[in-house]
């Protein structure tokens, strides 16, 4: 199955759809960006979706995000280890 859409969470209030499109364009051609809003208030809910025209772009995003998560985990473990040995 080829996935062409990603979930984006933690979107701050000042971020607009064009900001996300500009950022994710580095991974591939962005077809659409949809920030989810509250139906009653119209306020952004802090998450959305980015769609690409090719599943390779999604693979690139996932690989980069996995690298960030892995690095964060390694740094956290290192920090805890050094605290224990002080």
Coordinates of C-alpha atoms in Angstrom, one line a residue:
X1 CA 0.0 0.0 0.0
X2 CA 1.4 3.4 -1.0
X3 CA 0.8 6.2 1.6
X4 CA 0.8 9.7 0.3
X5 CA -0.6 11.6 3.3
X6 CA 1.0 12.3 6.7
X7 CA -0.4 13.5 10.0
X8 CA 1.3 16.6 11.5
X9 CA 0.7 17.2 15.2
X10 CA 1.8 20.0 17.5
X11 CA 1.1 22.7 15.1
X12 CA 1.4 26.1 16.8
X13 CA -1.3 28.8 16.4
X14 CA 0.9 31.1 14.2
X15 CA 1.6 28.3 11.6
X16 CA -0.5 28.5 8.4
X17 CA -1.1 26.0 5.7
X18 CA 1.4 27.8 3.4
X19 CA 4.1 27.5 6.1
X20 CA 3.7 23.7 6.2
X21 CA 3.6 23.5 2.5
X22 CA 6.8 25.4 2.2
X23 CA 8.5 23.3 4.8
X24 CA 7.4 19.9 3.5
X25 CA 8.2 20.8 -0.1
X26 CA 11.8 19.8 0.6
X27 CA 10.7 16.2 0.7
X28 CA 8.5 16.2 -2.5
X29 CA 5.7 17.8 -4.3
X30 CA 3.0 18.8 -1.8
X31 CA -0.5 18.4 -3.2
X32 CA -2.5 19.8 -0.3
X33 CA -2.2 20.9 3.3
X34 CA -5.2 20.7 5.6
X35 CA -5.1 22.2 9.1
X36 CA -8.1 21.0 11.2
X37 CA -10.3 23.6 12.8
X38 CA -13.0 23.4 15.4
X39 CA -16.4 23.5 13.6
X40 CA -18.0 25.8 16.2
X41 CA -15.2 28.3 16.9
X42 CA -13.2 28.1 13.7
X43 CA -10.0 27.9 15.7
X44 CA -7.1 25.6 14.7
X45 CA -6.9 22.4 16.7
X46 CA -3.1 22.0 16.5
X47 CA -2.9 19.3 13.9
X48 CA -3.5 18.6 10.2
X49 CA -2.5 16.6 7.2
X50 CA 0.0 17.0 4.4
X51 CA -0.6 15.1 1.1
X52 CA 2.1 14.5 -1.5
X53 CA 1.9 13.3 -5.1
X54 CA 4.3 10.5 -4.4
X55 CA 4.8 8.0 -1.6
X56 CA 8.6 8.4 -1.8
X57 CA 8.2 11.9 -0.1
X58 CA 6.3 10.3 2.8
X59 CA 9.2 7.7 3.1
X60 CA 11.7 10.6 3.3
X61 CA 9.7 12.4 6.1
X62 CA 9.3 9.2 8.1
X63 CA 13.0 8.4 7.9
X64 CA 13.9 11.9 9.0
X65 CA 11.5 11.9 11.9
X66 CA 12.6 8.4 13.0
X67 CA 16.2 9.8 13.1
X68 CA 15.1 12.7 15.3
X69 CA 13.3 10.3 17.7
X70 CA 16.2 8.0 17.8
X71 CA 18.7 10.8 18.5
X72 CA 16.4 12.2 21.2
X73 CA 16.2 8.8 22.9
X74 CA 19.9 8.3 22.8
X75 CA 20.6 11.7 24.2
X76 CA 18.0 11.1 27.0
X77 CA 19.6 7.8 27.9
X78 CA 23.1 9.4 27.9
X79 CA 21.9 12.2 30.1
X80 CA 20.4 9.8 32.6
X81 CA 23.5 7.7 32.6
X82 CA 25.8 10.6 33.3
X83 CA 23.5 11.8 36.1
X84 CA 23.7 8.4 37.7
X85 CA 27.5 8.3 37.5
X86 CA 28.1 11.8 39.0

